[in-house]
PDB file of C-alpha atoms and ligand atoms in Angstrom:
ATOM      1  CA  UNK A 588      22.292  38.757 117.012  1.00 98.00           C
ATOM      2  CA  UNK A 589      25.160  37.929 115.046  1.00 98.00           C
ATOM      3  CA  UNK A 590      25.085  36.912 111.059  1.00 98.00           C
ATOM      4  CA  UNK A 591      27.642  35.624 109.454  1.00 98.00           C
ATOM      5  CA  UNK A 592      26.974  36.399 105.838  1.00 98.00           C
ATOM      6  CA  UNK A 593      27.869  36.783 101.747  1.00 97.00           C
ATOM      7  CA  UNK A 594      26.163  39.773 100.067  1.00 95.00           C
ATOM      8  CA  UNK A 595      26.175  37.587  97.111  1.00 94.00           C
ATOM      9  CA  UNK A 596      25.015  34.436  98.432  1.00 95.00           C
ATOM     10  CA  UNK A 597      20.567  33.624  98.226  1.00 97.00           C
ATOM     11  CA  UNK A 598      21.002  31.420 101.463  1.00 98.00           C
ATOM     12  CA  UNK A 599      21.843  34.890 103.783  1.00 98.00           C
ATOM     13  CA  UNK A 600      19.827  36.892 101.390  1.00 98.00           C
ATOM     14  CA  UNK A 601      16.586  34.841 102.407  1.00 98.00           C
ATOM     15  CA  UNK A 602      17.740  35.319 106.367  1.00 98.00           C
ATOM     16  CA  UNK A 603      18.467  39.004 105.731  1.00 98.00           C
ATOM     17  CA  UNK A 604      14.843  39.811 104.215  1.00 98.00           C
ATOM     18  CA  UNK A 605      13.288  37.989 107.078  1.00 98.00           C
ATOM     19  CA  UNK A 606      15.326  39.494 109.953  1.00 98.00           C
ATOM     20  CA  UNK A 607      14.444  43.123 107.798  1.00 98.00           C
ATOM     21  CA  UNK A 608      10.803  42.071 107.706  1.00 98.00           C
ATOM     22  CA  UNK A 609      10.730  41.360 111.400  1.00 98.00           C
ATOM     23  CA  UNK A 610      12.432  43.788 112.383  1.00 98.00           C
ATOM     24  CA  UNK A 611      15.648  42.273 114.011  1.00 98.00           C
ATOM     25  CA  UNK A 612      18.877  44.277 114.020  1.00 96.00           C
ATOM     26  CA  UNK A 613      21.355  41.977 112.923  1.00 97.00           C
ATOM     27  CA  UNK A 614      24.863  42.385 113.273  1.00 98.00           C
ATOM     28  CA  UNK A 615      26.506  41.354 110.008  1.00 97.00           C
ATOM     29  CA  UNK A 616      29.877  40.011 109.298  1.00 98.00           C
ATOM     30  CA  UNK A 617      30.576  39.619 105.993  1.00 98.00           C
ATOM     31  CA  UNK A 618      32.587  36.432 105.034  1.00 98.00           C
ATOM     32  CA  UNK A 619      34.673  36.656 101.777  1.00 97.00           C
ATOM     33  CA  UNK A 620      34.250  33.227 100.498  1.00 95.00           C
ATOM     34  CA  UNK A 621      36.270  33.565  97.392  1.00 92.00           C
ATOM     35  CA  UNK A 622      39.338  34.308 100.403  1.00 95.00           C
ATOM     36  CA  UNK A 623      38.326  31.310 102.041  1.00 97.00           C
ATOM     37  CA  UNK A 624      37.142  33.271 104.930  1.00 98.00           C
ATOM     38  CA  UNK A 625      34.651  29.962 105.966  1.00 98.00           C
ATOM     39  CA  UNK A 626      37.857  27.575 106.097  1.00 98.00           C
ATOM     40  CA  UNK A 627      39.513  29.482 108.860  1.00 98.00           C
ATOM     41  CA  UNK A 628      39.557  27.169 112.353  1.00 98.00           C
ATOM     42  CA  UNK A 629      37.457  29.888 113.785  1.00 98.00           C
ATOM     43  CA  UNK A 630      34.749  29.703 111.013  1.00 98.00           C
ATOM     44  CA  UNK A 631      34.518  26.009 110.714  1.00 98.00           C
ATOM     45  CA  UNK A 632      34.023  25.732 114.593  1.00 98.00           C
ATOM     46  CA  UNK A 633      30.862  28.049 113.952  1.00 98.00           C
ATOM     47  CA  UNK A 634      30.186  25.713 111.134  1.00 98.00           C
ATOM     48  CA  UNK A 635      31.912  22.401 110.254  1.00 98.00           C
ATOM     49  CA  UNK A 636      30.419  22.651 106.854  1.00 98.00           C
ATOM     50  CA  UNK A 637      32.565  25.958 106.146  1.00 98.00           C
ATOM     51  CA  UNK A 638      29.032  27.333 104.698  1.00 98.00           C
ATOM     52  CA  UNK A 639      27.710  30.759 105.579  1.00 98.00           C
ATOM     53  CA  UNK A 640      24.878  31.884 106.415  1.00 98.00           C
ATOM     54  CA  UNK A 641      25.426  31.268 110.230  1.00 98.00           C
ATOM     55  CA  UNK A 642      23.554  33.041 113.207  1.00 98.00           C
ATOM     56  CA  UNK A 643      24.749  33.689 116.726  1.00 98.00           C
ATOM     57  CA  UNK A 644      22.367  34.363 119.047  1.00 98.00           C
ATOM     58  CA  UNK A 645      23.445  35.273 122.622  1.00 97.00           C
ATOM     59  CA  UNK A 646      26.465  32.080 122.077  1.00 97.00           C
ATOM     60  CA  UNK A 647      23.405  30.146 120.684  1.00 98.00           C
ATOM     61  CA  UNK A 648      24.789  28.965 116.776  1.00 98.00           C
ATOM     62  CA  UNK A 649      22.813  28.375 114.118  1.00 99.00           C
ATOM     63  CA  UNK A 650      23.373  27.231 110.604  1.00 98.00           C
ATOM     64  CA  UNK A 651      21.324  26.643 107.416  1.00 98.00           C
ATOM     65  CA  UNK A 652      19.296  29.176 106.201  1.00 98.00           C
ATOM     66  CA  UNK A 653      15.262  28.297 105.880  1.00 98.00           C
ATOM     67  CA  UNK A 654      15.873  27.105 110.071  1.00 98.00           C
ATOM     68  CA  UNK A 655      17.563  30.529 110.851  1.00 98.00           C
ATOM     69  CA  UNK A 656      14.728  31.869 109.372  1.00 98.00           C
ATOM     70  CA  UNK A 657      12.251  29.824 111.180  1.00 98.00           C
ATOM     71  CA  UNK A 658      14.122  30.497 114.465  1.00 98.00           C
ATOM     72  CA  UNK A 659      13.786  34.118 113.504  1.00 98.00           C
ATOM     73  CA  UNK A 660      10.066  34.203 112.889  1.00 98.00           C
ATOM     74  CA  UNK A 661       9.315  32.065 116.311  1.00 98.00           C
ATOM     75  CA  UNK A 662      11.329  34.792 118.094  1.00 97.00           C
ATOM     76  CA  UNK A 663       8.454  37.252 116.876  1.00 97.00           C
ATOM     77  CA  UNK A 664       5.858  35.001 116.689  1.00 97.00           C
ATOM     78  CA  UNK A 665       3.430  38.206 116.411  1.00 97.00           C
ATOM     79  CA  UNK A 666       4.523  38.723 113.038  1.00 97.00           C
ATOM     80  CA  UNK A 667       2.899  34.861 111.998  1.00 97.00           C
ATOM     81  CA  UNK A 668       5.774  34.475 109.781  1.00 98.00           C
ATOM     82  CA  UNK A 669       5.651  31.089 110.577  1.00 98.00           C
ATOM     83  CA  UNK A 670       2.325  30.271 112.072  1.00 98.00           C
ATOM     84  CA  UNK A 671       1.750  28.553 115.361  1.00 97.00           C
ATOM     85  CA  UNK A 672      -1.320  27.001 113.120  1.00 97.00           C
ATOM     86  CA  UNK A 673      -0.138  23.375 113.161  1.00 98.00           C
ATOM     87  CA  UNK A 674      -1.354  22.319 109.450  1.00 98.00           C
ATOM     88  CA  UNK A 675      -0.476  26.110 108.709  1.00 98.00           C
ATOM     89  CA  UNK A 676       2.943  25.826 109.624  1.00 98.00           C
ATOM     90  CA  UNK A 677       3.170  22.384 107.617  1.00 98.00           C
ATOM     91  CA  UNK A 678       2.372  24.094 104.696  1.00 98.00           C
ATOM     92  CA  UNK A 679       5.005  26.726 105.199  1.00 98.00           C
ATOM     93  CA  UNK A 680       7.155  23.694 105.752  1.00 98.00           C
ATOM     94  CA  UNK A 681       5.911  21.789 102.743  1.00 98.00           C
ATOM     95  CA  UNK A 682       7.215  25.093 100.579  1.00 98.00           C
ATOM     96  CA  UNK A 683      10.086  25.094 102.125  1.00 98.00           C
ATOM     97  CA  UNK A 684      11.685  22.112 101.735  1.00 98.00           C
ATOM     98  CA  UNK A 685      10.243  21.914  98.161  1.00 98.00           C
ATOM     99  CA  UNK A 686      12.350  24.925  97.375  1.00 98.00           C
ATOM    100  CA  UNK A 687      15.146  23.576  99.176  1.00 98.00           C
ATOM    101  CA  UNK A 688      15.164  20.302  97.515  1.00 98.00           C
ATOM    102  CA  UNK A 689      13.485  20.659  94.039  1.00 98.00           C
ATOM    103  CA  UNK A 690      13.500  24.113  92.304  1.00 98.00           C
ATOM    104  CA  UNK A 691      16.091  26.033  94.202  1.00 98.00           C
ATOM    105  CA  UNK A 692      18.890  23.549  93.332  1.00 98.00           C
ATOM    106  CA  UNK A 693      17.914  24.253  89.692  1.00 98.00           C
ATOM    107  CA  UNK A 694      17.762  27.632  89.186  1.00 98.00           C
ATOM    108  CA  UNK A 695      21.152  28.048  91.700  1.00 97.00           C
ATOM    109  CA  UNK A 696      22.855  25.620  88.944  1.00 97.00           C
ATOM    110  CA  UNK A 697      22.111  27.478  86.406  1.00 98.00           C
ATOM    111  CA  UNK A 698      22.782  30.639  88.296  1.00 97.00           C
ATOM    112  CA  UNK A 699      26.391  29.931  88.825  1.00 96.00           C
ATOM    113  CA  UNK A 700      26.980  28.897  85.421  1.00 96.00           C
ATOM    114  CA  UNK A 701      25.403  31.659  83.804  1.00 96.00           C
ATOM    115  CA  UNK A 702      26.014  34.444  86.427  1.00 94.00           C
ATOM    116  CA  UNK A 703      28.599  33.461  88.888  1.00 92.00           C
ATOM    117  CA  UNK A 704      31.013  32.180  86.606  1.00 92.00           C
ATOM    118  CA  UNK A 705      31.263  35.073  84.304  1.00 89.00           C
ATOM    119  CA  UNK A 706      31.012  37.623  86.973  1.00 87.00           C
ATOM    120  CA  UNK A 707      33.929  36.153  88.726  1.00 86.00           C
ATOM    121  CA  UNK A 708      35.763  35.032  86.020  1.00 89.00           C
ATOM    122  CA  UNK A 709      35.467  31.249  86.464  1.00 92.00           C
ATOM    123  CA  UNK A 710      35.628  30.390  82.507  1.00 94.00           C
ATOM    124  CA  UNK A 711      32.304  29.763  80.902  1.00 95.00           C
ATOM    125  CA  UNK A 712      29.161  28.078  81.265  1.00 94.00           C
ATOM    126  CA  UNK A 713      28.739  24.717  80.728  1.00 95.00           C
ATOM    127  CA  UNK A 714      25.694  23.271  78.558  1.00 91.00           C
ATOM    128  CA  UNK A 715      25.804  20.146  79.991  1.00 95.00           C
ATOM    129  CA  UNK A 716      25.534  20.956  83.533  1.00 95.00           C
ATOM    130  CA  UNK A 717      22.548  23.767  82.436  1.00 97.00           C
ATOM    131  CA  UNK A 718      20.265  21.161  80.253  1.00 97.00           C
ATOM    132  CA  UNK A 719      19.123  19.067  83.018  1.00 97.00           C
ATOM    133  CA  UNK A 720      18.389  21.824  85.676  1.00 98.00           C
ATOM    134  CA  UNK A 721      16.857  23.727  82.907  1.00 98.00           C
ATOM    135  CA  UNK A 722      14.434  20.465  82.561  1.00 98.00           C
ATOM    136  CA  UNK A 723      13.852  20.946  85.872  1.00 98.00           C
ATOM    137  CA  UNK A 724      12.924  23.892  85.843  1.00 98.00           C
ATOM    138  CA  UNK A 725      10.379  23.331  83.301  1.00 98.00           C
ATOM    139  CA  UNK A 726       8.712  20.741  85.445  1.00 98.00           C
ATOM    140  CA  UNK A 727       8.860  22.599  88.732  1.00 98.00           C
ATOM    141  CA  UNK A 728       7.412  26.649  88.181  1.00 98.00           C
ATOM    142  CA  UNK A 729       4.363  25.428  86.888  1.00 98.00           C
ATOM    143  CA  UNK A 730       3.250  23.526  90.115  1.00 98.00           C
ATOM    144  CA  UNK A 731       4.297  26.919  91.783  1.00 98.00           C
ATOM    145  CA  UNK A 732       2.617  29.057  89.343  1.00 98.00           C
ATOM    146  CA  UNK A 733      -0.618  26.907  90.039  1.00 98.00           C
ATOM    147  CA  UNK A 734       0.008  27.383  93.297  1.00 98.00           C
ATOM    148  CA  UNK A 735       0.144  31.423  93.382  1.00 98.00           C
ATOM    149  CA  UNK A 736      -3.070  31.359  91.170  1.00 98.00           C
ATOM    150  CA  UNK A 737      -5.545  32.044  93.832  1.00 97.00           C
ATOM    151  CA  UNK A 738      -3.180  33.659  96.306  1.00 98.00           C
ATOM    152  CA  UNK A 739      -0.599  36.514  96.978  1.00 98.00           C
ATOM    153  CA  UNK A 740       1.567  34.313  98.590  1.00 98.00           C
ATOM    154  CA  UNK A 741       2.931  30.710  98.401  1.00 98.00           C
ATOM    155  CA  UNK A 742       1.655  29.379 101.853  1.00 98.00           C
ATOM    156  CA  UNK A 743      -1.755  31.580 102.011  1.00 98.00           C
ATOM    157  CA  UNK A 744       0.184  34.506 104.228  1.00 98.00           C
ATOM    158  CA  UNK A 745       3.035  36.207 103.902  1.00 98.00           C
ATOM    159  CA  UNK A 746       5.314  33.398 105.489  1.00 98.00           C
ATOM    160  CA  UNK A 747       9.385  32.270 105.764  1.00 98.00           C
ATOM    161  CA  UNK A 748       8.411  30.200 102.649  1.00 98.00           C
ATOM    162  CA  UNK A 749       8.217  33.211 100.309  1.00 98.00           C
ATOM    163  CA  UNK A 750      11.720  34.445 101.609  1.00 98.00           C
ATOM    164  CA  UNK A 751      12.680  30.627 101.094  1.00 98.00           C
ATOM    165  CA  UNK A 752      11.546  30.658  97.591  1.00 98.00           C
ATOM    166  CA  UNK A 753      12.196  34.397  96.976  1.00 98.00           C
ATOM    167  CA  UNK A 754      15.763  34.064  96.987  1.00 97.00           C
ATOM    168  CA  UNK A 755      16.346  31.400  94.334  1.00 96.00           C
ATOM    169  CA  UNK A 756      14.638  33.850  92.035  1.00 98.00           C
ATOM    170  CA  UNK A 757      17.541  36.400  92.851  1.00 96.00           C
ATOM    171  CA  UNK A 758      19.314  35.962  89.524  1.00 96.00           C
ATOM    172  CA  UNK A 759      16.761  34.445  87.245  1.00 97.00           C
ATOM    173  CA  UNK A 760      17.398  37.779  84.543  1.00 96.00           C
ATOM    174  CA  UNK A 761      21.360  36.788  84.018  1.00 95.00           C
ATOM    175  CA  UNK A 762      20.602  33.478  84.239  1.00 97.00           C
ATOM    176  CA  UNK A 763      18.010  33.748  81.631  1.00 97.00           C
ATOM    177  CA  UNK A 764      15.144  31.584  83.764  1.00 97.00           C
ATOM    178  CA  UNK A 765      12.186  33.221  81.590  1.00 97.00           C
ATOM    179  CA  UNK A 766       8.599  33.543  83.832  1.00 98.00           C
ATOM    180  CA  UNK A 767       6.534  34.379  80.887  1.00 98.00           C
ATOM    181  CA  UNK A 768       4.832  31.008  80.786  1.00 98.00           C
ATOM    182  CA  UNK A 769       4.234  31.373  84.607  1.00 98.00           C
ATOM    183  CA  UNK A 770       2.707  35.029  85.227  1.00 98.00           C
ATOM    184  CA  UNK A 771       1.275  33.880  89.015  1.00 98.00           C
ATOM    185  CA  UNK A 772       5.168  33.293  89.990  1.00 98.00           C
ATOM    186  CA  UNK A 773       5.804  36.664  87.696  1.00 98.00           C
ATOM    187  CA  UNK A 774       4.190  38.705  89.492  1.00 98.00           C
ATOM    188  CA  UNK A 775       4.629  37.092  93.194  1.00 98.00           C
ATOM    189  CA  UNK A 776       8.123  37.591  92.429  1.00 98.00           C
ATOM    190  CA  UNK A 777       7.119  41.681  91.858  1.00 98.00           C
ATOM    191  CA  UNK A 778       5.394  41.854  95.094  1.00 98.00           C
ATOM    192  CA  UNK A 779       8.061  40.263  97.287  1.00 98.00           C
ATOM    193  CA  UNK A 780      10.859  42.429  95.624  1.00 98.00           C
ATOM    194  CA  UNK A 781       9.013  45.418  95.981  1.00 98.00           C
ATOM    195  CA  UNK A 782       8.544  44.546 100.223  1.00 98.00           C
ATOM    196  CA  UNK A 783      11.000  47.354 101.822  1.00 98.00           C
ATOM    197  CA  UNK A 784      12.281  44.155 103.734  1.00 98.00           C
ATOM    198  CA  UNK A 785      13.659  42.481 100.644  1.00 98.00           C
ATOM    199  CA  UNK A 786      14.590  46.246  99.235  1.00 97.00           C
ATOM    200  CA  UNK A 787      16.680  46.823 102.385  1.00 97.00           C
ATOM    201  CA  UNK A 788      18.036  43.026 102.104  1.00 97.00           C
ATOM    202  CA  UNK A 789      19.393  43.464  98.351  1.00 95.00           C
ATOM    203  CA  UNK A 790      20.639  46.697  99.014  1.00 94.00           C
ATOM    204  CA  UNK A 791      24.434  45.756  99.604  1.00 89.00           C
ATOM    205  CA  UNK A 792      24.301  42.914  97.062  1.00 87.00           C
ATOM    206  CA  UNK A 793      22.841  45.621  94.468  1.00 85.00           C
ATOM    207  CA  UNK A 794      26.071  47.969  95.440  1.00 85.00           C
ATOM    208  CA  UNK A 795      28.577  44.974  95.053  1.00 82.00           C
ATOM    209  CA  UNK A 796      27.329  43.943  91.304  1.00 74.00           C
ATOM    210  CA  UNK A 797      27.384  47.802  89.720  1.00 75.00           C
ATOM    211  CA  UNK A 798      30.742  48.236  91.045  1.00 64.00           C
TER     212      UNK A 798
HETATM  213  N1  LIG B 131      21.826  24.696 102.829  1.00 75.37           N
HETATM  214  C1  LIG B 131      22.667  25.806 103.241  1.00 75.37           C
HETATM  215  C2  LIG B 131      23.506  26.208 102.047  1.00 75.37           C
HETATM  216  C3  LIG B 131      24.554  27.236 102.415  1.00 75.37           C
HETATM  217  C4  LIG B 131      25.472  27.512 101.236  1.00 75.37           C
HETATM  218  O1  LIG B 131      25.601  26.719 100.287  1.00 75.37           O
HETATM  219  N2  LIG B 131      26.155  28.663 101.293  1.00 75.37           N
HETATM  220  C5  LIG B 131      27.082  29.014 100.260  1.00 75.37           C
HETATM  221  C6  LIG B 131      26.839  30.442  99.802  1.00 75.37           C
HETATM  222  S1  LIG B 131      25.308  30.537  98.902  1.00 75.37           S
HETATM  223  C7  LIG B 131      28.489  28.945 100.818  1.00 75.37           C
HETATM  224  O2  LIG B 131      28.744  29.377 101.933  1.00 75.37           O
HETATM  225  N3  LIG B 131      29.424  28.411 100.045  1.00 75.37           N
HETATM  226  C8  LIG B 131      30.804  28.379 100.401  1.00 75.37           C
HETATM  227  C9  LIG B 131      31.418  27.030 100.190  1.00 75.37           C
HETATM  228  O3  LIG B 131      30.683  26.050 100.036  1.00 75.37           O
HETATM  229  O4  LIG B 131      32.649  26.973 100.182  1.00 75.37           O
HETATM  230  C10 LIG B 131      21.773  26.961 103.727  1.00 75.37           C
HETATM  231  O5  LIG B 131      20.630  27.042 103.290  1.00 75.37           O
HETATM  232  O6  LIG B 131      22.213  27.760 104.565  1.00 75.37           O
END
């Protein structure tokens, strides 16, 4: 399999951990988006939203991250990354699409004004844009943190939804996202970085912001 990817980007981090947890040999292709790499012709015919990550499976394509990684985990459905359980699997779902829709748009906001822009020299942060996310923040890791209180992970088992979840966390130091007031998600957090999976994962991305 074939993954067209960003080192920098959560969305292929999150399909990177999984395919390390499960074992898959991907074959990556890194994309330089700042080159404009996911406007070429042949890019966009991969993906008419010009957006990476992208699998390719065998000719099969397959964009947006959280269903790579659910076609990944049904691939090795031994692994019960993403269970066959039917309410199970809805609350891996549930997680999911939370992340995608409530607190990972937050903290990526604030990300890329606090991280992003500095680190690529895109001028400087701006308050206004940071205030509102920030508010949602506020409202958003506590139903998580209640969530993690009586479990290790955010769907009961180790599932796609911690990768999903895992990888909005990515730059929550530079961005300043503080989880003192939410110690479940704190140390969560600690036990998903420290999987070799998500080690193996960050490992180009870790290269790429020392140098
Ligand atoms: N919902 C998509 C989001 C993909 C996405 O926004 N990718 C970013 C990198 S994090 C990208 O390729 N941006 C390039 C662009 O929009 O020009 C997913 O989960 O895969």
């Amino acid at each position: 399999m074939k993954l067209y990817n960003a080192n920098l980007s959560p969305n292929a981090m999150r399909v990177r951990a999984v395919a390390f947890e499960l074992d898959i040999d991907l074959e990556i292709i890194d994309v330089d988006l700042r080159n404009g790499e996911n406007r070429t012709p042949d890019f966009l015919a991969l993906n008419p939203n010009g957006k990476v990550p992208v699998l390719v499976d065998d000719g099969f394509v397959l964009w947006e991250s959280r269903a790579i990684d659910s076609y990944l985990a049904s691939v090795r459905p031994d692994r019960g990354l993403y269970p066959d359980d039917v309410k199970k699997r809805a609350i891996v779902d549930q997680w999911s699409y939370w992340q995608a829709i409530h607190l990972g748009p937050a903290i990526q906001r604030v990300s890329f004004e606090r991280v992003m822009k500095s680190k690529f020299g895109m001028g400087e942060p701006e308050e206004a844009a940071i205030q509102p996310q920030l508010k949602d923040i506020a409202q958003f890791l506590p139903v998580l943190d209640a969530d993690l209180a009586d479990k290790d992970w955010v769907a009961g088992d180790l599932s796609i939804a911690d990768f999903a979840m895992g990888s909005t966390f990515m730059y929550r130091q530079g961005a300043g996202i503080s989880l003192d007031a939410t110690p479940y998600v704190a140390k969560w957090i600690e036990r998903l970085e420290s999987r070799p999976s998500w080690q193996g994962a960050l490992k180009p991305l870790m290269a790429m912001m020392s140098g």
